[in-house]
mmCIF file of C-alpha atoms and ligand atoms in Angstrom:
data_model
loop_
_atom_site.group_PDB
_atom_site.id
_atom_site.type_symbol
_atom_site.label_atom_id
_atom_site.label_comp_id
_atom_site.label_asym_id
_atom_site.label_seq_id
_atom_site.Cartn_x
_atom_site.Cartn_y
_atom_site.Cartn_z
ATOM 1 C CA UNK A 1 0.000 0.000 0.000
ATOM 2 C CA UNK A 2 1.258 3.313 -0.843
ATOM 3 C CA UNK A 3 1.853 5.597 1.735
ATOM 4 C CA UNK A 4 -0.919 8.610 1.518
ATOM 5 C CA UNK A 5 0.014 12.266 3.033
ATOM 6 C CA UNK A 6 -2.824 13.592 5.518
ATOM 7 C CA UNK A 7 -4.347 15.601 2.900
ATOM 8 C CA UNK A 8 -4.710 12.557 0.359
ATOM 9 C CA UNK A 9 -6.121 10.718 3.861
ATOM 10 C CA UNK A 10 -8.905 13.588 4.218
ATOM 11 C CA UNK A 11 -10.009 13.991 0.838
ATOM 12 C CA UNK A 12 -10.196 10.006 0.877
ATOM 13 C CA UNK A 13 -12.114 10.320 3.994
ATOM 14 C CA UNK A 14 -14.313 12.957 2.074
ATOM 15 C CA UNK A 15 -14.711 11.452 -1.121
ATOM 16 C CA UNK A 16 -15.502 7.704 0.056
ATOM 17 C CA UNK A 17 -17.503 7.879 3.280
ATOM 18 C CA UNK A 18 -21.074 9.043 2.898
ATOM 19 C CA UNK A 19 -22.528 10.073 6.148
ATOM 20 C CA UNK A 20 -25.788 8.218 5.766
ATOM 21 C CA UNK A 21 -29.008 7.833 8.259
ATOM 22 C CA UNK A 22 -32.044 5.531 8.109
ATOM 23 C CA UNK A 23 -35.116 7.480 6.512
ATOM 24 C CA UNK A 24 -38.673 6.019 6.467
ATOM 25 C CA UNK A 25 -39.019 5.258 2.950
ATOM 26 C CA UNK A 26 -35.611 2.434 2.877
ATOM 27 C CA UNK A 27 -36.733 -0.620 3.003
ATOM 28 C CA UNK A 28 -37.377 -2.814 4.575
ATOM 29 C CA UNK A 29 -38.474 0.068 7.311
ATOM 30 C CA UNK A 30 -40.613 1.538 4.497
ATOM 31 C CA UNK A 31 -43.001 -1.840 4.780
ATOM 32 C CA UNK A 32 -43.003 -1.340 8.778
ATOM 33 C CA UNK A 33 -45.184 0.999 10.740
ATOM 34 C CA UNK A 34 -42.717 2.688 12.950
ATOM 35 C CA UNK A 35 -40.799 3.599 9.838
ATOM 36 C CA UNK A 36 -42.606 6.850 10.739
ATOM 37 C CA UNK A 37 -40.330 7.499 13.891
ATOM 38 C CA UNK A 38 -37.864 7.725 12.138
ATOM 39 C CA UNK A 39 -36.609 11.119 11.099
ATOM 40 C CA UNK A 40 -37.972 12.335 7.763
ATOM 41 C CA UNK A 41 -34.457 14.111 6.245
ATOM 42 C CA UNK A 42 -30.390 12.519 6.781
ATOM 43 C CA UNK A 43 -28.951 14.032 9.842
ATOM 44 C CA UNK A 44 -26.515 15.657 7.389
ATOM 45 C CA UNK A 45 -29.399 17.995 5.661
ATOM 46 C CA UNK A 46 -30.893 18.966 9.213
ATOM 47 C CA UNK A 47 -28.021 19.911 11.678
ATOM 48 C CA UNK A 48 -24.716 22.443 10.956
ATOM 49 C CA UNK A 49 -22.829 23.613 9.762
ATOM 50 C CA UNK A 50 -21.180 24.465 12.774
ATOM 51 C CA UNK A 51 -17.833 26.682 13.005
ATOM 52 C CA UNK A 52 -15.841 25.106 15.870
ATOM 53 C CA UNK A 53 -16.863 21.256 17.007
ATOM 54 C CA UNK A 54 -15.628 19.284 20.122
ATOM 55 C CA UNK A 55 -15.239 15.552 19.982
ATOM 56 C CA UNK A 56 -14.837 14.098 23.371
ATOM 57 C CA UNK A 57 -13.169 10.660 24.146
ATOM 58 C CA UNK A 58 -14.233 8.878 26.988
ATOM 59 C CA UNK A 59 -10.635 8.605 27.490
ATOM 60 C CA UNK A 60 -9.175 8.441 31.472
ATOM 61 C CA UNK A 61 -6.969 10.771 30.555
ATOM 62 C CA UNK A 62 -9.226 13.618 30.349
ATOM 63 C CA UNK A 63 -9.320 13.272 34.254
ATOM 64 C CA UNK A 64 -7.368 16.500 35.589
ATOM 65 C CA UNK A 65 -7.437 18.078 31.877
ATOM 66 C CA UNK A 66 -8.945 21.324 33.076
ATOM 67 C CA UNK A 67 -10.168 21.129 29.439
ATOM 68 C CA UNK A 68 -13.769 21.990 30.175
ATOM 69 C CA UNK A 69 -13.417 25.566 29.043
ATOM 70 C CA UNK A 70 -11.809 25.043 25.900
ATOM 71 C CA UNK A 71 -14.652 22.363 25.444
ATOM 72 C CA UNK A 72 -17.680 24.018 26.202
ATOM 73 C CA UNK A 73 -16.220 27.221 23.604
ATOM 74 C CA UNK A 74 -16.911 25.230 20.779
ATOM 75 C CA UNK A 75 -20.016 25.613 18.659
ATOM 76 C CA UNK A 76 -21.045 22.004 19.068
ATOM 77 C CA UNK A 77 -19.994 19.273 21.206
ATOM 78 C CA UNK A 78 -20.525 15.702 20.730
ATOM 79 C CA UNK A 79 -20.025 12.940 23.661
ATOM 80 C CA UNK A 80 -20.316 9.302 23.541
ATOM 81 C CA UNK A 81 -22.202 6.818 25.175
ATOM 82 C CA UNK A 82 -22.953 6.871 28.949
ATOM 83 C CA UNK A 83 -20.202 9.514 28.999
ATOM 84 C CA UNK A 84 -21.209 12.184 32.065
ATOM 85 C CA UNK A 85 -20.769 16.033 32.250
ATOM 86 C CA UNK A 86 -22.229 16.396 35.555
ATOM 87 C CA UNK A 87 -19.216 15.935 38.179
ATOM 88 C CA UNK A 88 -16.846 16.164 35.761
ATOM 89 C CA UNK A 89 -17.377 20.030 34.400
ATOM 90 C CA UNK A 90 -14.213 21.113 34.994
ATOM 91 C CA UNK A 91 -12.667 18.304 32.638
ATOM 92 C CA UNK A 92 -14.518 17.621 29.940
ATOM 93 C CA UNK A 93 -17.313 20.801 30.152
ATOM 94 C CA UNK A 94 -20.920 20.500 30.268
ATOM 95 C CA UNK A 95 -22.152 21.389 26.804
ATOM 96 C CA UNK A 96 -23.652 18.314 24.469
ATOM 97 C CA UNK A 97 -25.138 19.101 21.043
ATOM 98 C CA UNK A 98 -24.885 14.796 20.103
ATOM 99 C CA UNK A 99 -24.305 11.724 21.816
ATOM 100 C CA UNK A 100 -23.403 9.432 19.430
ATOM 101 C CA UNK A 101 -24.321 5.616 21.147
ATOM 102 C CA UNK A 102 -23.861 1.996 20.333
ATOM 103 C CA UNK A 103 -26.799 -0.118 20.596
ATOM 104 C CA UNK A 104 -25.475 -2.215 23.808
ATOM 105 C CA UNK A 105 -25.563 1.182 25.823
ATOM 106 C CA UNK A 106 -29.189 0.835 24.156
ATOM 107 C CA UNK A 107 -29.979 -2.192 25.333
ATOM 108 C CA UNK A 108 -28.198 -3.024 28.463
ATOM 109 C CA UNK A 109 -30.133 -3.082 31.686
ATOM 110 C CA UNK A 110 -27.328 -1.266 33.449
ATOM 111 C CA UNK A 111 -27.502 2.264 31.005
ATOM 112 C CA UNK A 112 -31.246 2.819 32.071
ATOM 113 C CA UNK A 113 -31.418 4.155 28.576
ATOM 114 C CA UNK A 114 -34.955 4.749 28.592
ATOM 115 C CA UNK A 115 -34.923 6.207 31.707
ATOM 116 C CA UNK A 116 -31.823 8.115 32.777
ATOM 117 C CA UNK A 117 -31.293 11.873 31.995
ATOM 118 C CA UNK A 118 -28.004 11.289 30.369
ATOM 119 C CA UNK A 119 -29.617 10.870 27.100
ATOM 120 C CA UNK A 120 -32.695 13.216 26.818
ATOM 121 C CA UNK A 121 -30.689 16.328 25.998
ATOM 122 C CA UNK A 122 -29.036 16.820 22.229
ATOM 123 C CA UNK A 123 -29.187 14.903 19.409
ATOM 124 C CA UNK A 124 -29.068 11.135 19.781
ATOM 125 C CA UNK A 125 -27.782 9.294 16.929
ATOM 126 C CA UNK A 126 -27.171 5.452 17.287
ATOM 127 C CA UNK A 127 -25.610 2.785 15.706
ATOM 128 C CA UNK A 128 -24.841 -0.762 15.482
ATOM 129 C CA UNK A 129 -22.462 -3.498 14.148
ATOM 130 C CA UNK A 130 -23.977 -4.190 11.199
ATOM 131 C CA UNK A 131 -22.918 -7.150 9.082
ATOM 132 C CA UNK A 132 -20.007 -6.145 6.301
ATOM 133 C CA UNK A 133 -22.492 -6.386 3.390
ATOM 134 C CA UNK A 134 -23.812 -2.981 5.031
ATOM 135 C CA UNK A 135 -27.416 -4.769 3.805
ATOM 136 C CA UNK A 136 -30.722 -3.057 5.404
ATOM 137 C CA UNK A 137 -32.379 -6.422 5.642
ATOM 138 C CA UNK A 138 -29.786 -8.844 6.694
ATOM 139 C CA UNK A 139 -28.591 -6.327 9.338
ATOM 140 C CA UNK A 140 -32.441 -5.762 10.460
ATOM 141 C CA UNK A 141 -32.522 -9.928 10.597
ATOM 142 C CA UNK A 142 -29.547 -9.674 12.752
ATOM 143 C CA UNK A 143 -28.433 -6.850 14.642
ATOM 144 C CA UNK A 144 -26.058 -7.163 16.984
ATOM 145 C CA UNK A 145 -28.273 -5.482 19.561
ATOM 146 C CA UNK A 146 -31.713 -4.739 19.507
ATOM 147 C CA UNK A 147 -31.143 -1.607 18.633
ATOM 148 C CA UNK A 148 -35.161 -1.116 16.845
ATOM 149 C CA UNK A 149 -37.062 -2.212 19.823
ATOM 150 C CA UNK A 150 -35.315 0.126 21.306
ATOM 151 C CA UNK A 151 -35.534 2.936 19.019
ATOM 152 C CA UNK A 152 -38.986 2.569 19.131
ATOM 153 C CA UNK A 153 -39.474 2.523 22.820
ATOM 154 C CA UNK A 154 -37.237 5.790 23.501
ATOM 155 C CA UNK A 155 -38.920 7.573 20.695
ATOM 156 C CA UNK A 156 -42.602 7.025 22.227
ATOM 157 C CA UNK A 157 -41.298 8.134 25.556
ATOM 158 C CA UNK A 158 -38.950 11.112 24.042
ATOM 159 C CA UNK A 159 -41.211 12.254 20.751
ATOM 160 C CA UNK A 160 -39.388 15.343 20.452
ATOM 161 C CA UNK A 161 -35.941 14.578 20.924
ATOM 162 C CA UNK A 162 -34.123 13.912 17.438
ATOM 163 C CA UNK A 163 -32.887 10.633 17.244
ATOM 164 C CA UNK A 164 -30.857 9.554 14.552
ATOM 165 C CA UNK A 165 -29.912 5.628 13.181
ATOM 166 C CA UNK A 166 -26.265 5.714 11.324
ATOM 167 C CA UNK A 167 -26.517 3.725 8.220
ATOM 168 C CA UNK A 168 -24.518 0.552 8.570
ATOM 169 C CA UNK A 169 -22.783 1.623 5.120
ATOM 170 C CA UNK A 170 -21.100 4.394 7.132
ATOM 171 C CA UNK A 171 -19.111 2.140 9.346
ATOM 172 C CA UNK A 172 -18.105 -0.024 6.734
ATOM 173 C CA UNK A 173 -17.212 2.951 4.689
ATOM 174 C CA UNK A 174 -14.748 4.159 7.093
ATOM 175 C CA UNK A 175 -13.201 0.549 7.732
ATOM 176 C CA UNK A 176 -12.568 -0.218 4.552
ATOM 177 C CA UNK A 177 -10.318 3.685 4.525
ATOM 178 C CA UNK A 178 -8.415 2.431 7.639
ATOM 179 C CA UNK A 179 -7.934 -0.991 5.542
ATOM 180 C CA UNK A 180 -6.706 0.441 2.931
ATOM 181 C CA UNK A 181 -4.284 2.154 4.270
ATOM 182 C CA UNK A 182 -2.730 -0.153 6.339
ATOM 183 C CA UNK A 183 0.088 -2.878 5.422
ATOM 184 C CA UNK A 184 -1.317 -5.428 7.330
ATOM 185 C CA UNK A 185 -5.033 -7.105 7.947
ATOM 186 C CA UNK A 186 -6.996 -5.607 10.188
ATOM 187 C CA UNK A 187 -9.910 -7.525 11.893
ATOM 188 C CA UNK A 188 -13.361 -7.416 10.501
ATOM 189 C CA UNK A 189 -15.125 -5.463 13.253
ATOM 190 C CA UNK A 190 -16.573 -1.945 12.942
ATOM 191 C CA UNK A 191 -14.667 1.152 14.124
ATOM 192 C CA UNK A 192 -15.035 2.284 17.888
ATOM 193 C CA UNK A 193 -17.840 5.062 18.238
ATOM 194 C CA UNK A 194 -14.903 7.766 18.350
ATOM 195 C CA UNK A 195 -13.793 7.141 15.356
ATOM 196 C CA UNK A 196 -17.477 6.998 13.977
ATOM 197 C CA UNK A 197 -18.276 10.458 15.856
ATOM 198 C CA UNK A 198 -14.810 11.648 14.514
ATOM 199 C CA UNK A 199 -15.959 11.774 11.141
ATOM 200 C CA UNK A 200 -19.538 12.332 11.652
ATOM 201 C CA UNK A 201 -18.023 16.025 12.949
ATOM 202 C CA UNK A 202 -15.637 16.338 9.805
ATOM 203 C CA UNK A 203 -19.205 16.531 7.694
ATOM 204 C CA UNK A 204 -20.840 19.146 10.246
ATOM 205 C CA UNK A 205 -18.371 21.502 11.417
ATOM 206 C CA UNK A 206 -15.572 23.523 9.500
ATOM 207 C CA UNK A 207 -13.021 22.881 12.021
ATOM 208 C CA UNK A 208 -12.774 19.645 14.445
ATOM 209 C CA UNK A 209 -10.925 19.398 17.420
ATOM 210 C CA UNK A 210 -10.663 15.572 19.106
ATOM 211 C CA UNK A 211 -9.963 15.201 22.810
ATOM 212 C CA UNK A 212 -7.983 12.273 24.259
ATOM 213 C CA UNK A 213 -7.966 10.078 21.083
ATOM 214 C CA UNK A 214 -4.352 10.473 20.774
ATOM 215 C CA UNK A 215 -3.963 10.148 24.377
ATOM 216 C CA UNK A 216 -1.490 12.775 25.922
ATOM 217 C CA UNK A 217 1.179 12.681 28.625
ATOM 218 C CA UNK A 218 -1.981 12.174 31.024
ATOM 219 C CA UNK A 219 -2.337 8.838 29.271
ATOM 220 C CA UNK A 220 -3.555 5.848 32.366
ATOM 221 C CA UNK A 221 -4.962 2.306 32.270
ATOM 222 C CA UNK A 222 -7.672 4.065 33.318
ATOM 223 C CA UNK A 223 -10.846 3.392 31.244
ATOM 224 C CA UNK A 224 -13.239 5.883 31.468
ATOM 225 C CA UNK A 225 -12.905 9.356 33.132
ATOM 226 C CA UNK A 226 -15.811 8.673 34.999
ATOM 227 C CA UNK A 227 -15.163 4.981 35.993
ATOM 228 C CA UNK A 228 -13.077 3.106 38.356
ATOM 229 C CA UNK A 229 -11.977 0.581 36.110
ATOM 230 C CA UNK A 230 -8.806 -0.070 34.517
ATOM 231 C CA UNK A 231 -7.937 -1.360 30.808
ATOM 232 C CA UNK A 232 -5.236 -0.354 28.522
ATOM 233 C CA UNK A 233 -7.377 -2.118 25.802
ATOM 234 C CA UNK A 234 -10.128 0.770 26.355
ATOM 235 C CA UNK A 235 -6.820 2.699 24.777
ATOM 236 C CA UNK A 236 -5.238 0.638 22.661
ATOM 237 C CA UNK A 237 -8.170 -1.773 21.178
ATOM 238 C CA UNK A 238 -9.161 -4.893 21.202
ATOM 239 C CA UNK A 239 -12.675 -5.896 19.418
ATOM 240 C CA UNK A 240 -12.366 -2.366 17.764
ATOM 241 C CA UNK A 241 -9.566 -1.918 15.053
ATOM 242 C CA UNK A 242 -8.723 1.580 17.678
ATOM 243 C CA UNK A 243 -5.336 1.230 17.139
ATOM 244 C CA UNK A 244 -5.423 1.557 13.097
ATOM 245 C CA UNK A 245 -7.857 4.165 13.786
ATOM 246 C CA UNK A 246 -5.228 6.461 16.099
ATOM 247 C CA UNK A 247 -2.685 6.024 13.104
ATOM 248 C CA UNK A 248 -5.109 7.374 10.570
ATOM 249 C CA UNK A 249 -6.033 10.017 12.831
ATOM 250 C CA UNK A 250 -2.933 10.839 13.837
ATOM 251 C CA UNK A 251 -1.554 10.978 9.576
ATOM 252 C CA UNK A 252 -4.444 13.105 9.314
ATOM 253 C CA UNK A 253 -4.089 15.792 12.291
ATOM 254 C CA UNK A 254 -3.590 19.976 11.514
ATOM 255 C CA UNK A 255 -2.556 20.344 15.038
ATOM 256 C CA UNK A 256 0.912 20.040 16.680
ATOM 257 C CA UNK A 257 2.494 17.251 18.630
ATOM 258 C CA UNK A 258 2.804 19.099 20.970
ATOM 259 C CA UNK A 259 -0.914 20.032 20.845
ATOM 260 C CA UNK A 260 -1.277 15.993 21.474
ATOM 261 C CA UNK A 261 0.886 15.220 24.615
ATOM 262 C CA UNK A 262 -0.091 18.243 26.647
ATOM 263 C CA UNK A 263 -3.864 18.730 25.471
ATOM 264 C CA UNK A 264 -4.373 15.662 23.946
ATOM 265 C CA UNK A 265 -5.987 17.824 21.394
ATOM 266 C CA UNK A 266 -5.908 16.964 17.410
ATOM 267 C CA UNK A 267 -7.383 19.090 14.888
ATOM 268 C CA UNK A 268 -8.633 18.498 11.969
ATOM 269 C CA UNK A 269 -10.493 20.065 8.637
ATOM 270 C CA UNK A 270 -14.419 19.842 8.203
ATOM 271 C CA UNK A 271 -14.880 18.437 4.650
ATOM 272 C CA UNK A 272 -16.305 21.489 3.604
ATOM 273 C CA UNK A 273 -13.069 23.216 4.056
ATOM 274 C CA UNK A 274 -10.854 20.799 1.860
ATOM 275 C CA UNK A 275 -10.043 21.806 -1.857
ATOM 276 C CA UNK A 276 -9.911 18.042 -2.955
HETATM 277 O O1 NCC B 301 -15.632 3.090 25.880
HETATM 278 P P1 NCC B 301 -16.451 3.906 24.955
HETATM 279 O O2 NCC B 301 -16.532 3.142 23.534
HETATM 280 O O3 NCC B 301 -17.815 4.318 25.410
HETATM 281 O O4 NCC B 301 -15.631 5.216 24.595
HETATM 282 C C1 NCC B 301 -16.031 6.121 23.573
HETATM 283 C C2 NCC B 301 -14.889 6.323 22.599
HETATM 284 O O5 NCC B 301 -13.805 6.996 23.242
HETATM 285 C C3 NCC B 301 -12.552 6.489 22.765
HETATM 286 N N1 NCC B 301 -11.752 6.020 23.932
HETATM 287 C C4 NCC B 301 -12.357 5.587 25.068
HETATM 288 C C5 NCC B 301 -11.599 5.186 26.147
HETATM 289 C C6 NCC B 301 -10.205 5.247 26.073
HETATM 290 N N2 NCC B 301 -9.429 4.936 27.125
HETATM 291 N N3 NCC B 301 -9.625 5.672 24.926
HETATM 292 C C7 NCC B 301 -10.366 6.061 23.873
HETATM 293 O O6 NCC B 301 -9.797 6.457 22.841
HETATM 294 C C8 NCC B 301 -12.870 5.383 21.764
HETATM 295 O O7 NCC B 301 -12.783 5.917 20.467
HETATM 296 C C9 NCC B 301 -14.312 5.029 22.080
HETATM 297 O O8 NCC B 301 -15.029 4.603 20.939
HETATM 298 C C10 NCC B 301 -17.658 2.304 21.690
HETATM 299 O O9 NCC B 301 -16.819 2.525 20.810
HETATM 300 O O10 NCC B 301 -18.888 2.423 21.528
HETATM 301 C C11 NCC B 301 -17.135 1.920 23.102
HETATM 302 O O11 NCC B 301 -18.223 1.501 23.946
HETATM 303 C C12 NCC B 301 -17.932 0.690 25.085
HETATM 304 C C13 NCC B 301 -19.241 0.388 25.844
HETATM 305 O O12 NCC B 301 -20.157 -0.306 25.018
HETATM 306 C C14 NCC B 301 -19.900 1.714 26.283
HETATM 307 O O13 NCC B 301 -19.000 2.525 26.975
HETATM 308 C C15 NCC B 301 -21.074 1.459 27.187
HETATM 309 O O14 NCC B 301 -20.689 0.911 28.405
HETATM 310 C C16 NCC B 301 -17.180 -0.568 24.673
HETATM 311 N N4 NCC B 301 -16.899 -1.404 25.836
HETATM 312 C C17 NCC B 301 -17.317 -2.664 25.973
HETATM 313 O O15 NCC B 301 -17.977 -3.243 25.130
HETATM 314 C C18 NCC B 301 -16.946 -3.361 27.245
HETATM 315 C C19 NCC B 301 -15.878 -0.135 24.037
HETATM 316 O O16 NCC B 301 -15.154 -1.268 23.598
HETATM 317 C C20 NCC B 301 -16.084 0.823 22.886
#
C-alpha cells in the first residue's frame, strides 16, 4: 500500500464515506409501521454547519485536563455513550449538542437508557455493528443489539428529541479507509464510536478538534474518566480496530504534537473546508 500524506487521507475520507441515516421510505423500514419514527431528512441535511466542534473521548486521561473551558467554547460538542458532564465540568465541560451511542448502551439493563437523563438532551444518533455487506435487511434480521425495539421505545417516551440511526454503510465505509491504508489485515469489526463520531463532525463543522484520542502525557490504564476501572485495551483496542484508527487520525491531524501530549488535542479540517 502506498503511503498517503494527511491531505490525500482527508479527501479520501471525504470522497468515500457518505454520512448516511435511516429514513422512512428504505426498506425494509418503508413496509413497517414505525418507519414513521424515524426522522424524515439525513442528519446531514438537518443539523450544521457548525464553526468550531468538540469531539470528546471517553478517554481516562481527560481526568485533571482542566479542558472543560476550551470544550464548552466550541459551537457544538458531541459525547459518547454513557459519557457524564455532571461531576466532571471542569474536565470535559458540560455542553452536548450529540451523543453518538452503540446499541449495547441501548440495550443493556445497566444504562437505564430509557430512563436516565443522560440521554434526553441533544441529538441522539445510534448505531450498530452491522454485518459487512452494510445490507438493510440482513442487518435488520440480525443486529447485533436490539437496537429497533429500542428505538422505538425511547422515541414514544422522548417524541421530540431527534434521534438519529447511522446507516450501517457508514461504518463499513470508514473501515474499509483504515484498511486500505494499512500494510497489514486488520480484523473485521466496525470502528469504535470515536472514530465513527470523529468523522460524523468532519461533515458538520468547518473545524474539528478531538480530545484524548491520541492520548497525551496524562495517558492511564484508566478506562473511562468517569469509571473506576482499569484497561489499557479501552486505549489501545481490542474488538475495535482503535489502534489503526489512532494512526489514521494521527496521519491526518492539523494540530501540533505538541498540541497531542499536553492537550491531547488533534485538529482536523471539516470536509467542507478541503479543496480536494
Ligand atoms: O468506551 P467507549 O466506547 O464508550 O468510549 C467512547 C470512545 O472513546 C474512545 N476512547 C475511550 C476510552 C479510552 N481509554 N480511549 C479512547 O480512545 C474510543 O474511540 C471510544 O469509541 C464504543 O466505541 O462504543 C465503546 O463503547 C464501550 C461500551 O459499550 C460503552 O462505553 C457502554 O458501556 C465498549 N466497551 C465494551 O464493550 C466493554 C468499548 O469497547 C467501545
Amino acid at each position: 500500500t502506498p503511503k498517503l500524506s494527511g491531505p490525500e487521507l482527508l479527501c479520501q475520507l471525504k470522497d468515500k464515506v457518505e454520512v448516511a441515516t435511516l429514513t422512512p421510505d428504505l426498506q425494509p423500514f418503508s413496509l413497517l409501521p414505525w418507519a414513521t419514527q424515524l426522522p424524515p431528512q439525513q442528519l446531514t441535511s438537518d443539523l450544521g454547519p457548525y464553526k468550531s466542534c468538540a469531539v470528546v473521548s471517553s478517554a481516562g486521561s481527560l481526568r485533571d485536563s482542566g479542558l472543560g473551558k476550551e470544550i464548552d467554547s466550541h459551537e457544538a460538542v458531541l459525547r459518547f455513550n454513557a459519557a457524564p458532564t455532571t461531576g466532571y465540568e471542569k474536565d470535559v465541560g458540560s455542553k452536548t449538542t450529540i451523543r453518538l451511542i452503540n446499541s449495547q448502551v441501548m440495550a443493556s439493563d445497566d444504562h437505564r437508557f430509557l430512563s436516565s437523563s443522560l440521554y434526553s438532551s441533544g441529538v441522539l444518533v445510534a448505531w450498530d455493528p452491522a454485518p459487512f455487506s452494510a445490507d438493510l435487511t440482513k442487518w435488520f434480521n440480525r443486529t447485533d443489539y436490539p437496537i429497533f425495539a429500542q428505538y422505538q421505545r425511547y422515541r414514544r417516551l422522548h417524541p421530540l428529541q431527534p434521534f438519529y440511526i447511522l446507516h450501517p454503510r457508514f461504518e463499513w465505509q470508514i473501515w474499509q479507509r483504515i484498511q486500505d491504508n494499512m500494510a497489514e489485515p486488520i480484523q473485521k469489526n466496525p470502528p469504535s464510536s470515536g472514530m465513527l463520531g470523529t468523522v460524523l463532525m468532519m461533515s458538520l463543522c468547518e473545524v474539528v478538534h478531538v480530545y484524548e484520542f491520541l492520548p497525551s502525557r496524562r495517558k492511564t490504564e484508566l478506562c473511562h474518566y468517569y469509571q473506576r476501572f482499569y484497561d489499557a485495551a479501552c486505549t489501545l483496542g481490542a474488538y475495535h480496530p482503535l489502534l489503526y484508527e489512532k494512526n489514521l487520525v494521527k496521519r491526518m491531524n492539523q494540530g501540533s504534537d505538541r498540541d497531542i501530549y499536553t492537550n491531547g488535542r488533534v485538529t482536523l479540517p471539516g470536509f467542507r473546508k478541503l479543496n480536494c
